[in-house]
Coordinates of C-alpha atoms and ligand atoms in Angstrom, one line a residue:
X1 CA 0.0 0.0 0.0
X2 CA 1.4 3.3 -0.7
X3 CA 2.2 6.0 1.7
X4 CA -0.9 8.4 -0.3
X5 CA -3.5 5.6 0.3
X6 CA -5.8 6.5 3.1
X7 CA -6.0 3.8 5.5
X8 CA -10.1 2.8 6.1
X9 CA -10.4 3.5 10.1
X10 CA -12.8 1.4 11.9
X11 CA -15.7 3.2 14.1
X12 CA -14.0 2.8 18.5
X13 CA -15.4 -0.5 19.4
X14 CA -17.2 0.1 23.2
X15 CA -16.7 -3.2 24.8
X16 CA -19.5 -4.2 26.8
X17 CA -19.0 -7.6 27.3
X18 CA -17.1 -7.1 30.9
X19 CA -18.9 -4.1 32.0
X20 CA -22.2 -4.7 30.8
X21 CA -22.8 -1.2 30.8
X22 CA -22.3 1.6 28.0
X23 CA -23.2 4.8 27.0
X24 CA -24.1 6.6 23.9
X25 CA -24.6 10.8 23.3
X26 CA -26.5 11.7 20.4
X27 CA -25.2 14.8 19.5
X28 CA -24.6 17.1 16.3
X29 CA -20.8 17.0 14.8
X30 CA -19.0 17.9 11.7
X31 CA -17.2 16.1 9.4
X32 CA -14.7 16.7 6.2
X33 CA -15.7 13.4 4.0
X34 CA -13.0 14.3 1.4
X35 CA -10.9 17.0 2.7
X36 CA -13.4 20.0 1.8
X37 CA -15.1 22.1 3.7
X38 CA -16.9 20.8 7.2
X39 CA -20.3 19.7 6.7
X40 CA -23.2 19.1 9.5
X41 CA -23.6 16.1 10.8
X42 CA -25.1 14.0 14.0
X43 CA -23.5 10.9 15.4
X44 CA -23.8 8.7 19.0
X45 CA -20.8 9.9 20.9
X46 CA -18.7 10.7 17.7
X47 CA -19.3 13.1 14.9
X48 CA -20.4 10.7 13.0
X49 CA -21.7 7.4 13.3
X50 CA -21.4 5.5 16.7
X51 CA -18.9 3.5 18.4
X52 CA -19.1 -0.3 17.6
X53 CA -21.1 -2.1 20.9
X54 CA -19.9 -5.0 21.6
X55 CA -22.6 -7.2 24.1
X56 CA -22.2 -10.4 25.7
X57 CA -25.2 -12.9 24.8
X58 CA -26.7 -14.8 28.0
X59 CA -26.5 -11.5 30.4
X60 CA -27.6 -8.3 30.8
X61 CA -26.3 -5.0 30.0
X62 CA -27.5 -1.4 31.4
X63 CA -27.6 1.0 28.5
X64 CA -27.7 4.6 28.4
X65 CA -28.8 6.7 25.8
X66 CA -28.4 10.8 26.1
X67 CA -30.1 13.2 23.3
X68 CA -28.0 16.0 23.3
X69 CA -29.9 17.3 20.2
X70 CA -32.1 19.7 19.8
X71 CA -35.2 17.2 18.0
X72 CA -36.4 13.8 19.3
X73 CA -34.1 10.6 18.4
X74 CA -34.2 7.0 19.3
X75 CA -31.5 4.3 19.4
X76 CA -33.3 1.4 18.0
X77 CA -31.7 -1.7 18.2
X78 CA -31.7 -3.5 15.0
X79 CA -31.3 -7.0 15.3
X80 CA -31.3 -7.4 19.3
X81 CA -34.4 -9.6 20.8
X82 CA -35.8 -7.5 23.4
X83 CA -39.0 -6.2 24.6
X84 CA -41.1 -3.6 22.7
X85 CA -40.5 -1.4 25.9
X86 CA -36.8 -1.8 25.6
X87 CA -36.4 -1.7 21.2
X88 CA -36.1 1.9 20.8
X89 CA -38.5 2.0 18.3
X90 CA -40.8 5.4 17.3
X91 CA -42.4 5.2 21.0
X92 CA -39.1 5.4 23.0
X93 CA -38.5 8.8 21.4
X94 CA -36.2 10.2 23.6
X95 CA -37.0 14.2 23.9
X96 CA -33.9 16.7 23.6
X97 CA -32.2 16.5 27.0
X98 CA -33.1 13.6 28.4
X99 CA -31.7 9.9 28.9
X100 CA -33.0 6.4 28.4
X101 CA -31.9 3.8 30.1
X102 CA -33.1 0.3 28.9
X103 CA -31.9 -2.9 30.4
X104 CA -31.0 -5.2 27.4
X105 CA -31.1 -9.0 28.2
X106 CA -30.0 -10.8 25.2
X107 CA -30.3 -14.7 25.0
X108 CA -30.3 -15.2 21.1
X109 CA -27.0 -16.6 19.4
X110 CA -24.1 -14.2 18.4
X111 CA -24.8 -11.8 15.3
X112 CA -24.1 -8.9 13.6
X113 CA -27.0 -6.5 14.6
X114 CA -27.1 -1.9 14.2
X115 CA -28.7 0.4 16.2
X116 CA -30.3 3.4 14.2
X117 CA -32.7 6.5 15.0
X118 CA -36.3 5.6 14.2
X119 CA -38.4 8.5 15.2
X120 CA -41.1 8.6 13.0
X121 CA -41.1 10.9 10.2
X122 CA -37.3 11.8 10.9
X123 CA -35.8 8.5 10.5
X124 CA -34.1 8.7 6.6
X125 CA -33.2 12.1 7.5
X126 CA -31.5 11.4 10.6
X127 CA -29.5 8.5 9.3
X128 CA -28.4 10.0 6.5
X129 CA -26.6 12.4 9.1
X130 CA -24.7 9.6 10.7
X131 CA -27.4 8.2 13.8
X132 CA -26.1 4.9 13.1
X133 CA -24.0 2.4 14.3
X134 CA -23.1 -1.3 14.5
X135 CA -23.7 -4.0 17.7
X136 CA -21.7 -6.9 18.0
X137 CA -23.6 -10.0 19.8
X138 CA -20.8 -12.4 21.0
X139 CA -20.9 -15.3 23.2
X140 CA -17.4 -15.0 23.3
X141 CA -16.9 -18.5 21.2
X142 CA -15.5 -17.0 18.3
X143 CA -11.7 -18.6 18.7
X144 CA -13.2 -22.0 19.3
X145 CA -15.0 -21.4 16.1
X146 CA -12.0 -20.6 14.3
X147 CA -13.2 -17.6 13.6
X148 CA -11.4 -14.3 13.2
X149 CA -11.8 -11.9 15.9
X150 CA -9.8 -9.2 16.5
X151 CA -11.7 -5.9 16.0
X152 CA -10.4 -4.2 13.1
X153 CA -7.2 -6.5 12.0
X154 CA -9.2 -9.4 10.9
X155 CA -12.4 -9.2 12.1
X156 CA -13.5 -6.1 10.3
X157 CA -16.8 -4.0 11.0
X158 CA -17.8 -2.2 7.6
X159 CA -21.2 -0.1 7.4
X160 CA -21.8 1.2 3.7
X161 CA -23.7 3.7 2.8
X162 CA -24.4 6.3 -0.5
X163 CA -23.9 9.9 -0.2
X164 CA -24.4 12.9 -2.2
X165 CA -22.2 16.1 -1.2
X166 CA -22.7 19.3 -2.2
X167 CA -20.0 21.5 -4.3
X168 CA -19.0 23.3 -0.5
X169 CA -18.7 19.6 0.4
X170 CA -22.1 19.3 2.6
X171 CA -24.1 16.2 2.8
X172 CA -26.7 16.9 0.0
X173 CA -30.0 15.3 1.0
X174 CA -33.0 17.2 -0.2
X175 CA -36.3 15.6 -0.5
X176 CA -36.7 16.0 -4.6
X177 CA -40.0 14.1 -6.0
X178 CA -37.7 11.4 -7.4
X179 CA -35.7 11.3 -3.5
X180 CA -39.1 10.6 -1.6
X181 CA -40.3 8.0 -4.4
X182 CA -37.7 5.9 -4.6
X183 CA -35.5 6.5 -1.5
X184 CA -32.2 8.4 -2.0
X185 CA -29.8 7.1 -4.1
X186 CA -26.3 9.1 -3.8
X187 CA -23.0 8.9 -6.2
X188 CA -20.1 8.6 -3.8
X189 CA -19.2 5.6 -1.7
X190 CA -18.6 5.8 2.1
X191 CA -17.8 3.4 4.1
X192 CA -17.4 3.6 7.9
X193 CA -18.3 8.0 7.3
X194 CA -14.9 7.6 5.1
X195 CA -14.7 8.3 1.2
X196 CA -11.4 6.3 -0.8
X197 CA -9.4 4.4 2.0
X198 CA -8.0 1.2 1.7
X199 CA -8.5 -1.5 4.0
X200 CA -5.0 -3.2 5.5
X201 CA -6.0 -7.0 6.1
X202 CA -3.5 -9.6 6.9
X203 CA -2.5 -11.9 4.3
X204 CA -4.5 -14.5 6.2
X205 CA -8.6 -15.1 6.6
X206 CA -10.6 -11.9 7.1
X207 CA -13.9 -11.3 8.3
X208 CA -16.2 -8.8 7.1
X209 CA -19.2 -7.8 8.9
X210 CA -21.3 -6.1 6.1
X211 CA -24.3 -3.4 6.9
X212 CA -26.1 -2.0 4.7
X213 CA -26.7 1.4 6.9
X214 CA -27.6 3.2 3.6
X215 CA -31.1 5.0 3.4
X216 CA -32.2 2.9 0.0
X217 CA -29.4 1.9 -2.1
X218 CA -29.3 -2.0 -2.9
X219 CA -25.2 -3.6 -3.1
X220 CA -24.4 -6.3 -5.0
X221 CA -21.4 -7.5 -4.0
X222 CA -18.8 -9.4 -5.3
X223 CA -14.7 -9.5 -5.2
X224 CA -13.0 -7.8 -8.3
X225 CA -11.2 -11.2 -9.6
X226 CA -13.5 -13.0 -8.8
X227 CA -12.2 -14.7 -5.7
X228 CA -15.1 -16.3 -3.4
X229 CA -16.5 -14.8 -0.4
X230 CA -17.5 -17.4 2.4
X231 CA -21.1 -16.3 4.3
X232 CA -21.0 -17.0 7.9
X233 CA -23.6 -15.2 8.8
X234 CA -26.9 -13.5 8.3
X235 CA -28.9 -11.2 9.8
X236 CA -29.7 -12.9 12.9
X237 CA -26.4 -15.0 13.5
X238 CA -24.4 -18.0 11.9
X239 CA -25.2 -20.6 9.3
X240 CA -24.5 -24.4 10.0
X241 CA -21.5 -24.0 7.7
X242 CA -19.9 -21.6 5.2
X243 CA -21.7 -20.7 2.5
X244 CA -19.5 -20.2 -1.0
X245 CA -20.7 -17.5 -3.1
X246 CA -19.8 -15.6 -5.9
X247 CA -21.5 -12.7 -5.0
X248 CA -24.2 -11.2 -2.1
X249 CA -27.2 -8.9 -2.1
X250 CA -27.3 -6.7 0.6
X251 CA -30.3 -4.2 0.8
X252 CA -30.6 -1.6 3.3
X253 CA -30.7 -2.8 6.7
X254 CA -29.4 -6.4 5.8
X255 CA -26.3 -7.8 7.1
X256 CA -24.0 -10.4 6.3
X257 CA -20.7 -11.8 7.7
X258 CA -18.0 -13.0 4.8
X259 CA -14.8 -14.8 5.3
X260 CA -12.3 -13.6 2.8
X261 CA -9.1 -15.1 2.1
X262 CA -6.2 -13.1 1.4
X263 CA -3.7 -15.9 1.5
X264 CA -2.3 -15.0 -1.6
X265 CA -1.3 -11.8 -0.8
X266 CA -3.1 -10.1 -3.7
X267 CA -5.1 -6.7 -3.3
X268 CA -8.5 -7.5 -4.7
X269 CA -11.7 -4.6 -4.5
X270 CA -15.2 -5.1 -2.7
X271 CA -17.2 -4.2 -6.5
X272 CA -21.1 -3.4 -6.5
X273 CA -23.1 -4.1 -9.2
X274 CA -25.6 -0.5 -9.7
X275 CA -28.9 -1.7 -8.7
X276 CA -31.5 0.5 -10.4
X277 CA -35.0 0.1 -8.3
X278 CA -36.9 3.2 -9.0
X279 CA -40.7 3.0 -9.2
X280 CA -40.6 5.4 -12.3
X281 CA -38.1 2.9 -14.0
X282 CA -40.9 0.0 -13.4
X283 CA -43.8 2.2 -15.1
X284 CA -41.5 3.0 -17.5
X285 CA -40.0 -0.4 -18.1
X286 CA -36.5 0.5 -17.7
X287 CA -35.2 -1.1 -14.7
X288 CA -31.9 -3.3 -13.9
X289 CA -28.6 -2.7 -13.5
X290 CA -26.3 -0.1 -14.8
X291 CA -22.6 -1.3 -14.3
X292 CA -20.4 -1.6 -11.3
X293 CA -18.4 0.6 -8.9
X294 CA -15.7 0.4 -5.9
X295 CA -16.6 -0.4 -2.5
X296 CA -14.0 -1.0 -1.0
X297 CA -10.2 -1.7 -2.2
X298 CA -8.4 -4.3 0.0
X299 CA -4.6 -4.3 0.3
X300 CA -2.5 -7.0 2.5
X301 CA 0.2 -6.3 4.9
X302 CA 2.8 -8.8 5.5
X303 CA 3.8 -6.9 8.5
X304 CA -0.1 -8.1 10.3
X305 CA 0.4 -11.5 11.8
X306 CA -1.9 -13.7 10.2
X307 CA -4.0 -15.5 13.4
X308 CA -6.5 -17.8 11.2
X309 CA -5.5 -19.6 7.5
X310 CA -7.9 -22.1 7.0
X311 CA -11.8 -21.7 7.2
X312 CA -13.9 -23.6 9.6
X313 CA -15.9 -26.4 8.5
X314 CA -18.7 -25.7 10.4
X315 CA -20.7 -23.5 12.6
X316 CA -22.9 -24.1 14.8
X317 CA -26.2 -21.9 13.3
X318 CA -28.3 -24.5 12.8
X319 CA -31.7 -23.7 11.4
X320 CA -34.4 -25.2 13.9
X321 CA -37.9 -26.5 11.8
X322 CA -40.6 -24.4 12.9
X323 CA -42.9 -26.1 11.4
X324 CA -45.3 -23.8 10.4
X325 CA -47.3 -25.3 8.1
X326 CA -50.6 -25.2 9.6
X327 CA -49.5 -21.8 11.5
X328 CA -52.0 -18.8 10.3
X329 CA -51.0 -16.8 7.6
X330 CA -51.0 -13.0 7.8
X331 CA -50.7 -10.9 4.2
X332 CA -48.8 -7.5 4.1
X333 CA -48.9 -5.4 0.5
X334 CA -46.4 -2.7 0.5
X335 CA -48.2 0.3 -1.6
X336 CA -46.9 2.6 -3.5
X337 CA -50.3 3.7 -5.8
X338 CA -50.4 6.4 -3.1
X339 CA -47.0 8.0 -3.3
X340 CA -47.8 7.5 -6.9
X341 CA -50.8 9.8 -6.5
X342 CA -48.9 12.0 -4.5
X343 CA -46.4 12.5 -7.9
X344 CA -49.1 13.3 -9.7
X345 CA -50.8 15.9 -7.3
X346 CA -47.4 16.6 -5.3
X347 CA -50.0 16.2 -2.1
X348 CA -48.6 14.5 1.5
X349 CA -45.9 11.5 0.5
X350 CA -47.9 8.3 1.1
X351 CA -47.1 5.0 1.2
X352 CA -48.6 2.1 2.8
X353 CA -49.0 -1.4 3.7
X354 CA -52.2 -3.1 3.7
X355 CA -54.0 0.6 2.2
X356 CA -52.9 2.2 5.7
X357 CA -50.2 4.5 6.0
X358 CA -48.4 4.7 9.6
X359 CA -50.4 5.9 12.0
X360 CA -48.1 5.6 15.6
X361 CA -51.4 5.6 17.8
X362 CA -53.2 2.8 16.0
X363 CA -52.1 -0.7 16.7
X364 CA -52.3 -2.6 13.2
X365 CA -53.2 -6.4 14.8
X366 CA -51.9 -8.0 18.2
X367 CA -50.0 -11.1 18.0
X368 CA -49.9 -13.9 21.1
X369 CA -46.9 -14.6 22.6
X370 CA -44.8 -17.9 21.6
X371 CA -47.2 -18.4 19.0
X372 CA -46.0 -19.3 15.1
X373 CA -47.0 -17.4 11.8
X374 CA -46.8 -17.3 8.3
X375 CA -46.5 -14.0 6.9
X376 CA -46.5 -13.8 3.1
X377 CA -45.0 -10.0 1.9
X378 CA -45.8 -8.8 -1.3
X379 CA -44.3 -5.8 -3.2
X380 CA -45.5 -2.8 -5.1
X381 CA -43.2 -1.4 -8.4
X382 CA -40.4 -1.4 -6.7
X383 CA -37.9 -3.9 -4.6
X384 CA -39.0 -3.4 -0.8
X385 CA -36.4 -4.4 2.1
X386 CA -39.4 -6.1 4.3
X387 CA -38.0 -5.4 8.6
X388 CA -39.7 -6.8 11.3
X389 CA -38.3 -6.2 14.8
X390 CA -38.5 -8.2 17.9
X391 CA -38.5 -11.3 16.1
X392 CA -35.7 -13.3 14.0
X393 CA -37.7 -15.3 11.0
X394 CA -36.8 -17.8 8.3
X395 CA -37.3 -17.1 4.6
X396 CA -39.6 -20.0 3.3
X397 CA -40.1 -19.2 -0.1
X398 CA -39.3 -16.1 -2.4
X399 CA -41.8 -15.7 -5.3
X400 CA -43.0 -19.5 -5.0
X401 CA -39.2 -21.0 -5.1
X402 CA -36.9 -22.4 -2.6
X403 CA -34.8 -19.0 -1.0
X404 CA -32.1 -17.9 -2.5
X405 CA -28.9 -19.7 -1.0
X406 CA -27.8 -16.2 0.8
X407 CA -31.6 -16.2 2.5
X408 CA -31.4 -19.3 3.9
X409 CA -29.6 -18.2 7.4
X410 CA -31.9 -16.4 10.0
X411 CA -33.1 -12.9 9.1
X412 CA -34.7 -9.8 10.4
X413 CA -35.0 -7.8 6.7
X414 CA -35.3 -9.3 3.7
X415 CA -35.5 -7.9 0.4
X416 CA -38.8 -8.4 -1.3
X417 CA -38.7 -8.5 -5.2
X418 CA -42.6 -10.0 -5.8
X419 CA -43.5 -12.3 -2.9
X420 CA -41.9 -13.9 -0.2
X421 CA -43.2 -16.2 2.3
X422 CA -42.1 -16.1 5.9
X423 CA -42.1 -18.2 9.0
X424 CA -41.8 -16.6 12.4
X425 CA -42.3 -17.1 16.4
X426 CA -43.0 -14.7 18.9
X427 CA -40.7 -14.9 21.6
X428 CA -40.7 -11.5 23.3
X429 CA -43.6 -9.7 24.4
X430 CA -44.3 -5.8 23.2
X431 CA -47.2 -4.0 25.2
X432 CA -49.7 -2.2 22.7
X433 CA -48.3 0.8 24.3
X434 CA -44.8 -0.2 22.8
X435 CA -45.2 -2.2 19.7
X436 CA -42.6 -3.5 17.4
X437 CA -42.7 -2.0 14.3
X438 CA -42.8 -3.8 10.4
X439 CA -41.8 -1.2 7.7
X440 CA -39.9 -1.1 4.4
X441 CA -36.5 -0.2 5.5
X442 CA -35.7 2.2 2.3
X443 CA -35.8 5.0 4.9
X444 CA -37.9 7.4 3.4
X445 CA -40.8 4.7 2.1
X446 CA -40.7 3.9 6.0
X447 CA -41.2 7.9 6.5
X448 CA -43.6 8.0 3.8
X449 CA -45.7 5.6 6.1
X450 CA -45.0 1.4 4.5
X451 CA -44.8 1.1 8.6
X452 CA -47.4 -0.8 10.4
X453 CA -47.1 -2.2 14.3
X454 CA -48.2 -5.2 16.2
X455 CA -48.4 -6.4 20.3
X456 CA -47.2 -9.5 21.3
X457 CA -48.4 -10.8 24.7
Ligands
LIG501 CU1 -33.5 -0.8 11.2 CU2 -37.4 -0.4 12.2 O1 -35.4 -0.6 11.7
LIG502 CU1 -35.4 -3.1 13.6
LIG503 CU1 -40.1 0.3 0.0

């Protein structure tokens, strides 16, 4: 790597696991993404972004969130199993000045899970400004896996996300017609609130943890010659054993774990194919891909000691049968023929699922606790990253087919192109006073009001 390459920093990593206590300040910051001028931004503790939490699965840890902003935020927990009370959600708004302190007691298996903002309304925008960050669950197994953990040598935490900066060098986020229909799509890369660094891996077996933290933008990942990337995991924790593939969707709010292997020495580039998923593209018939660009470039230094070589044979994620064949079904439409009205008549943005737009103080159904479902998701014009929180499901079919091989782990989002089919159990209980939420998780369809809510108890 040479001396003028930027080095690709990794957000502090707050270790939790001893402690079992941390903190986070949402507060404004500023930032120079490519050495121009300082633009405005909002982060958890940082300018930008938030530290990476690390928590220990089986126990509980006392968290503390401050808003040291002047509007409402949240710290929603993307990914972790807790109560409605406790999943920081639109109804644990926390109001300029004050603190929340939920109690997080984890007992699912170790994953790569985010924390966000998720006031209603304010949620693309305030994401787009950096309230974002990434949790670690760990059981602290990894080594016995054989699995790379050492935070930011091989075991590497990457959040990408699209941005658009003005010619001063200011994010650029304003809510144009096209923005609010189809989610904002920017044309510079940044990855970890970094533009063009290089990421120094060991000449050894890498892990990446991917998240998508981007307000709409689809990756399609692959490695520039070609060289396999090993899924570990998905959303909500490990496979039973690597999965080989040439290449790995991640839409916003997905994650996935890789191993890489750098063995050879070689630098190789993280490449996206350019999804196109506009709404106007569908009526117009012109949809698809246009090209690829840089991610993220990867360069080996000899001078890292190489810790793991070889890749594990197996892990121990399992997938459980739930069984859900005679389970009820439940049917969720995500609608855009609203928004589209709104194009024509430039009224209120509107989107919806089921006809209804978001409304936070109606509860959409109630669900009982411990009980199974079927929930089959169907999508509108565009391609719809489908969230639920409090739950982890399985994918059971995508547009009548098997899943996709990369959709076969456990998940939380899942990125609905036609119709998917969905199995899920309730294992944590939300009052209907703190619901968990189901949305599209393009940020400003979720906005826009393709959010409902449901009780468990
Ligand atoms: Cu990542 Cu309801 O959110
Ligand atoms: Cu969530
Ligand atoms: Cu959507």
């Amino acid at each position: 790597m040479s001396d003028s390459d930027k080095k690709l920093q990794y957000p502090p990593l707050l270790d939790a696991t001893a402690s079992q206590r941390f903190a986070l300040k949402a507060q404004t910051g500023t930032m120079r993404f490519d050495g121009g001028a300082a633009t405005n931004t909002m982060g958890y503790s940082q300018d930008y972004l938030g530290p990476t939490v690390r928590l220990l699965t089986g126990s509980d840890t006392q968290a503390e969130v401050q808003n040291a902003l002047r509007t409402p935020v949240s710290a929603h927990w993307h990914g972790l199993l807790v109560p409605g009370t406790h999943d920081g959600g639109p109804h644990q708004a926390i109001a300029p000045g004050q603190t929340w302190q939920p109690v997080l007691s984890l007992d699912q298996p170790p994953a790569t899970a985010w924390y966000h903002s998720h006031v209603h309304g304010a949620t693309a925008e305030q994401v787009m400004f950096g309230l974002a960050g990434v949790l670690h669950v760990t059981d602290g197994a990894d080594d016995d896996r054989g699995l790379p953990s050492d935070y930011g040598i091989d075991d590497l935490t990457l959040v990408l996300q699209d941005r658009k900066f003005n010619w001063r060098g200011r994010i650029n986020y304003d809510a144009g017609m096209q923005q609010s229909m189809d989610g904002f799509i920017g044309d510079t890369m940044v990855v970890n609130g970094q533009i063009g660094a290089t990421a120094a891996v060991p000449q050894g077996v890498v892990r990446c943890r991917l998240v998508n933290g981007s307000n709409a933008r689809i990756y399609r990942l692959s490695l520039s010659d070609n060289r396999p990337m090993h899924l570990i995991a998905t959303d909500g924790g490990f496979l039973d054993r690597p999965l080989t593939l040439q290449g790995l969707t991640l839409a916003p709010g997905e994650r996935g774990e890789v191993l890489i292997d750098f063995s050879d020495g070689k630098a190789v580039t993280l490449l996206s194919d350019n999804i196109v998923n506009s709404a106007m593209g569908a009526i117009m018939g012109g949809s698809g891909s246009g090209g690829q660009f840089t991610v993220l470039p990867f360069a080996v230094d000899t001078s890292v000691p190489v810790r793991i070589d070889t890749l594990p044979q197996r892990l121990d994620g399992e997938l459980p049968d739930l069984a859900v064949a005679s389970a009820p079904v439940r049917r969720f439409s995500l609608d855009m023929s609203m928004g589209m009205g709104m194009m024509m008549s430039r009224s209120d943005r509107q989107f919806s699922i089921n006809d209804a737009a978001f409304d936070q103080s109606r509860l959409n159904f109630a669900v009982a606790l411990g009980s199974l479902e079927r929930w089959v998701v169907q999508g509108d014009l565009m391609m719809h990253p489908f969230h639920i929180h409090g739950v982890r499901f399985q994918v059971l079919s995508e547009n009548g087919k098997p899943p996709q091989p990369q959709n076969r782990g456990w998940k939380d989002t899942v990125l609905v192109a036609g119709q998917v089919e969905l199995a899920l159990q309730f294992e944590k209980p939300a009052p209907s006073t703190a619901p968990y939420m189901y949305h599209c998780h393009i940020l400003e369809h979720e906005d826009g009001g393709m959010m409902g809510q449901f009780s468990v108890g």
